[in-house]
Structure formats: structure tokens, C-alpha cells
XYZ file of C-alpha atoms in Angstrom:
285
model
C -10.344 -19.136 -44.757
C -7.876 -17.531 -42.335
C -9.582 -15.086 -40.242
C -7.125 -14.157 -37.443
C -3.455 -14.729 -36.961
C -1.174 -11.682 -36.711
C -1.807 -10.455 -33.004
C -3.697 -11.926 -30.227
C -6.196 -8.663 -30.609
C -7.189 -9.889 -34.317
C -8.523 -13.220 -32.556
C -10.229 -11.524 -30.064
C -11.895 -9.176 -32.927
C -12.847 -12.078 -34.701
C -14.711 -13.864 -31.758
C -16.560 -10.163 -31.528
C -14.824 -9.895 -27.897
C -12.752 -6.888 -26.990
C -8.794 -7.955 -26.054
C -8.643 -9.391 -22.451
C -5.350 -8.533 -20.137
C -3.336 -11.422 -19.621
C -4.168 -10.851 -15.866
C -7.497 -11.208 -16.088
C -7.718 -14.680 -17.799
C -8.981 -16.964 -15.025
C -12.386 -17.108 -15.996
C -13.810 -14.875 -13.694
C -16.141 -13.199 -15.683
C -13.532 -11.758 -18.176
C -15.161 -13.467 -21.227
C -18.566 -11.904 -20.440
C -17.371 -8.425 -19.727
C -15.206 -8.744 -23.075
C -18.280 -9.698 -25.249
C -20.325 -7.182 -23.545
C -17.215 -4.529 -24.122
C -17.255 -4.028 -20.419
C -13.876 -4.922 -19.329
C -12.216 -2.013 -17.046
C -9.280 -0.149 -17.897
C -6.932 -1.548 -15.540
C -4.538 0.311 -13.546
C -0.768 0.898 -14.892
C 2.366 1.814 -13.382
C 2.387 5.187 -14.909
C -0.961 5.874 -12.971
C 0.946 6.181 -9.487
C 1.463 9.398 -8.588
C 3.463 8.987 -5.002
C 4.877 5.947 -2.737
C 4.338 6.561 0.733
C 5.472 3.559 2.767
C 9.506 3.855 2.701
C 12.101 3.823 5.129
C 15.610 5.525 5.650
C 18.757 5.209 7.776
C 17.301 6.470 10.614
C 15.798 3.026 11.046
C 16.632 -0.066 8.666
C 16.682 1.993 5.482
C 20.005 2.405 3.598
C 19.180 5.804 1.645
C 18.807 9.090 3.568
C 15.598 11.270 3.298
C 16.871 13.412 0.638
C 18.185 10.499 -1.535
C 14.675 9.320 -1.302
C 13.075 12.441 -2.231
C 15.398 12.724 -5.199
C 14.785 9.211 -6.416
C 11.139 9.854 -6.030
C 11.281 12.672 -8.098
C 13.499 10.698 -10.765
C 10.553 8.300 -10.838
C 8.227 10.818 -11.511
C 6.281 11.184 -8.287
C 4.795 14.265 -7.226
C 4.768 13.032 -3.442
C 6.369 10.426 -1.135
C 6.100 9.818 2.546
C 9.039 8.753 5.210
C 7.445 6.039 7.390
C 10.097 4.759 9.433
C 9.887 2.047 12.257
C 8.664 2.484 15.824
C 10.644 1.618 18.627
C 9.381 -1.750 18.876
C 11.531 -3.033 16.548
C 14.329 -2.677 18.397
C 16.182 -4.734 15.678
C 15.625 -1.816 13.065
C 16.617 0.870 15.778
C 12.952 1.965 15.849
C 12.167 5.434 16.863
C 10.835 6.246 20.444
C 8.666 9.550 20.931
C 11.729 11.823 21.170
C 13.575 10.220 18.346
C 10.082 10.544 16.105
C 9.643 13.815 16.295
C 13.294 14.832 15.516
C 12.774 12.575 12.656
C 9.792 14.718 11.714
C 11.829 17.796 11.751
C 14.407 16.517 9.514
C 11.514 15.455 7.008
C 10.064 19.058 6.814
C 13.596 20.289 6.315
C 13.866 18.178 3.517
C 10.359 18.781 2.115
C 11.465 22.274 2.540
C 14.718 21.957 0.443
C 12.795 19.946 -2.742
C 10.814 23.731 -2.738
C 7.792 22.055 -4.319
C 9.311 19.646 -7.015
C 7.986 17.016 -4.717
C 6.164 16.759 -1.732
C 7.654 15.114 1.055
C 5.131 13.685 4.006
C 6.272 13.160 7.314
C 5.125 9.779 8.588
C 5.783 6.760 10.744
C 5.145 2.751 10.459
C 4.174 2.504 13.844
C 3.761 -1.156 15.553
C 0.598 -2.636 16.873
C 1.508 -4.471 20.037
C 0.325 -7.377 21.536
C -2.919 -6.025 22.758
C -3.736 -3.669 19.790
C -2.319 -0.287 21.374
C 0.333 1.732 19.012
C 3.890 1.831 19.900
C 3.735 5.760 20.269
C 2.025 8.380 22.095
C -1.091 10.036 20.183
C 0.598 13.371 20.805
C 3.589 12.301 18.321
C 1.458 10.774 16.324
C -0.667 13.903 15.455
C 2.789 15.135 14.295
C 2.746 12.884 11.471
C 1.251 13.482 7.992
C 0.944 9.555 7.393
C 0.244 7.113 10.006
C 0.720 3.391 8.863
C -0.110 0.906 11.441
C 1.419 -2.777 11.279
C 2.002 -5.703 12.852
C 5.500 -6.949 13.033
C 5.173 -9.423 15.853
C 3.541 -12.173 17.823
C 2.289 -13.793 14.536
C 0.975 -16.699 16.098
C -1.542 -15.326 18.028
C -5.158 -17.075 17.684
C -7.833 -15.782 15.046
C -10.000 -14.053 17.567
C -6.878 -12.085 19.176
C -5.003 -11.134 16.120
C -8.582 -9.800 14.702
C -9.181 -7.667 17.993
C -5.718 -6.565 18.193
C -5.849 -5.352 14.521
C -9.473 -3.753 14.962
C -8.353 -1.800 18.141
C -5.328 -0.585 16.281
C -7.394 0.991 13.452
C -9.773 2.480 16.007
C -7.095 4.889 16.769
C -7.967 8.424 14.885
C -4.417 8.890 13.952
C -4.226 5.791 12.214
C -4.636 6.293 7.910
C -3.414 3.181 6.507
C -3.139 -0.487 7.573
C 0.005 -1.843 6.384
C 0.558 -5.028 4.933
C -2.754 -6.498 6.541
C -1.930 -10.331 6.648
C 1.628 -10.319 7.322
C 2.652 -12.984 4.577
C 5.893 -13.222 3.438
C 6.125 -15.376 0.132
C 8.008 -18.840 0.850
C 9.164 -17.780 4.240
C 5.904 -17.218 6.485
C 2.451 -17.972 6.100
C -0.323 -14.892 6.899
C -1.330 -15.174 10.275
C -4.633 -15.993 11.289
C -7.267 -13.195 11.288
C -10.906 -12.596 10.190
C -10.135 -10.365 7.230
C -13.407 -9.754 5.997
C -14.285 -8.389 9.491
C -11.079 -6.099 9.242
C -11.833 -4.969 5.817
C -15.293 -3.866 6.889
C -14.312 -2.220 10.080
C -11.699 -0.213 7.968
C -14.295 0.779 5.191
C -16.612 2.273 8.001
C -13.538 4.279 9.760
C -11.989 5.519 6.535
C -8.657 3.645 7.036
C -6.909 2.619 3.832
C -5.397 -0.597 3.351
C -2.295 -0.994 1.418
C -0.819 -3.425 -1.058
C 2.515 -4.192 -0.563
C 4.352 -4.387 -3.811
C 7.457 -6.021 -2.445
C 8.025 -9.296 -4.291
C 8.605 -10.778 -0.454
C 5.153 -9.736 0.267
C 2.416 -8.860 -2.481
C -0.146 -8.595 0.512
C -3.215 -8.009 0.062
C -3.339 -10.484 -2.530
C -5.449 -10.366 -5.784
C -8.131 -12.057 -3.958
C -8.146 -9.893 -0.763
C -8.063 -6.666 -3.311
C -11.211 -7.951 -4.881
C -12.739 -8.246 -1.371
C -11.421 -4.693 0.167
C -12.908 -3.414 -3.205
C -16.272 -5.207 -2.736
C -16.241 -3.982 0.760
C -15.690 -0.374 -0.171
C -12.378 -0.147 1.349
C -9.720 2.607 0.376
C -6.927 0.894 -1.276
C -3.009 2.331 -1.426
C -0.032 0.548 -3.235
C 3.474 1.178 -1.659
C 6.770 -0.289 -2.213
C 7.816 -0.248 1.498
C 11.249 0.591 -0.083
C 14.247 0.507 2.355
C 16.746 1.868 -0.556
C 16.300 4.363 -3.726
C 16.324 1.138 -5.876
C 13.243 -0.561 -4.386
C 11.239 2.049 -5.798
C 11.452 0.046 -9.050
C 9.422 -2.740 -7.023
C 6.243 -1.021 -7.798
C 5.792 -2.791 -11.088
C 5.435 -6.214 -9.348
C 2.329 -4.893 -7.027
C 0.624 -3.008 -10.063
C 0.366 -6.660 -11.440
C -1.419 -7.871 -8.478
C -3.787 -4.628 -8.797
C -4.440 -5.724 -12.332
C -5.242 -9.279 -11.419
C -7.749 -8.033 -8.848
C -9.523 -5.647 -11.839
C -8.671 -2.569 -10.006
C -8.807 0.714 -12.039
C -7.026 4.089 -11.118
C -9.987 5.078 -9.244
C -9.925 2.413 -6.961
C -6.169 3.294 -5.799
C -5.498 6.410 -3.299
C -2.054 7.244 -4.999
C -3.186 7.988 -8.465
C -4.560 11.398 -7.005
C -1.916 14.090 -6.700
C -1.223 15.183 -3.410
C -3.768 17.838 -2.265
C -6.586 15.157 -3.479
C -4.676 12.078 -1.783
C -4.373 13.854 1.646
C -8.091 14.662 1.413
C -9.014 10.816 0.475
C -7.359 9.929 3.523
C -9.255 9.497 7.033
C -9.389 12.866 8.434
C -7.010 13.614 11.288
C -8.402 14.776 14.757
């Protein structure tokens, strides 16, 4: 007697199981959860309300602030953040203190021009230097809505040194997000050596959010790391690291990784509206 055949849902139902999303089918407890009708409602791309890591022609991007804002609006977002590079990345024409302040003024002008249709937050992706210091002064970082701290150099530092470097960086009270925390680039560069559990634990204590970078060249943090981040109580953000308006479409690649990690909309900060998103970040001094 045929009991199920037309759809996957029919087959699961015949086994008295909830349908298991494909991303969860790794024998990590999903069958038991399906039997208990306890599977989470996984995050979807439509849940994302803002992208807060993107670059413009001010450094190594290919689109202007206004073009990025209009693209975010067309994408249905309520907010974006412009977070160009700091000066340590000389090949990207990174911003020094003076140019960074001018850039903030330019971002604020575009935010005003959008007249509430979409919020445009002023930010920076500031380099974490070799000793854990940041590449811009605190006085400049204080002008930013969003400060992402990232490693872009000295990838071969020993594990203890790299770990101490990142831990020192996130102690800076203006850092609100740790960007692409392991630095890997798929098929071209392995993650640098670091004590990721120690970093996630401290980030959770400080309220520093950790980024899942949806760029398909990165996808960092990976699904295992994301599960660890959630277990440690970390705040999690997903961004595209867009360098052109077309790159906003890459969000879907990152969403798949979040789903593999069993993450729900509640687990990811930028599923919140603009006001609640800012309130969920580490408070600024």
C-alpha cells in the first residue's frame, strides 16, 4: 500500500516527523527534534532588515554612498551602514582620521537626503593592527554609529599572539562588531590560528557582535563556529561586505550557513528594526 510519495512532506508525515529543512540533514539531532515537533523556525532572507558592512568609492568599493543607499532601499532594507576601510590597508586607499571624519559628514548628508526612507549609518571597518591597537583614534571612532574591527594583515602570527591581538582590539569600547573573525578565504587562504572559543566568550561578555560574512569567498564564521557563538551567548550579525550594489544579492549565501547552524531570526541582530538593532549593539561610551 502506498503511504507517501508525492512530496517530501508526505514522507516525513508518514513517519510522524516534521519536515526537516535540507540544511539540517546532518544527523545532529534534527531527527529527534522533528519527532518531538521541536525544530526551530530557521532564519530566511526576508527576515533581514539591514546590511551594515559595505564599502564605497571612498576606498576600494565601486559604488557611491548614495548608490548603496538606493540599492539597500530597493532591496527592502530599513537601514544600511557604510563601513569603508581605514588607512592601514594602503592598497584600498583606506581612510586616515581626517578623511574618515569627512566621510562621516558625507554619509550623514546622504542619510538626510534619503529623508527617512532608509537609514544610512556612518561606520568604519577599522584595521586591527599587529599588537591589537586600532588603526584610527578613539576620537574619530566616537563619531561612528558602527565600528567593525577586522584583521587584514599579519595572518601568520602564532595562535597565542593572534588571540591576544583580537582580544585587545575588542576591549576598545567603540568596537561594536568583530568582522569576519577567522579571516579565511575559501580555496585561497586558511583561517589564521586563534583560540576562537576564548574570543567568542569574551565578545559575549563585552556585548561585541560577531559577524557572519555572507561573501561566498568568505562565509566566515562557518556553521560550526556559528553554533559555538550561539552557545556562548554571542550577538550575531550577517553582512555582505558589499563593494558594489550588485553584491547585496550575496546575502542568500550567508543565510544558508545561518540555517545550517540552526539559527532563527531571534538569534541575528539585523532582523530587528533600525532602533532595536542599534539598541541591541554594544552601548557606545
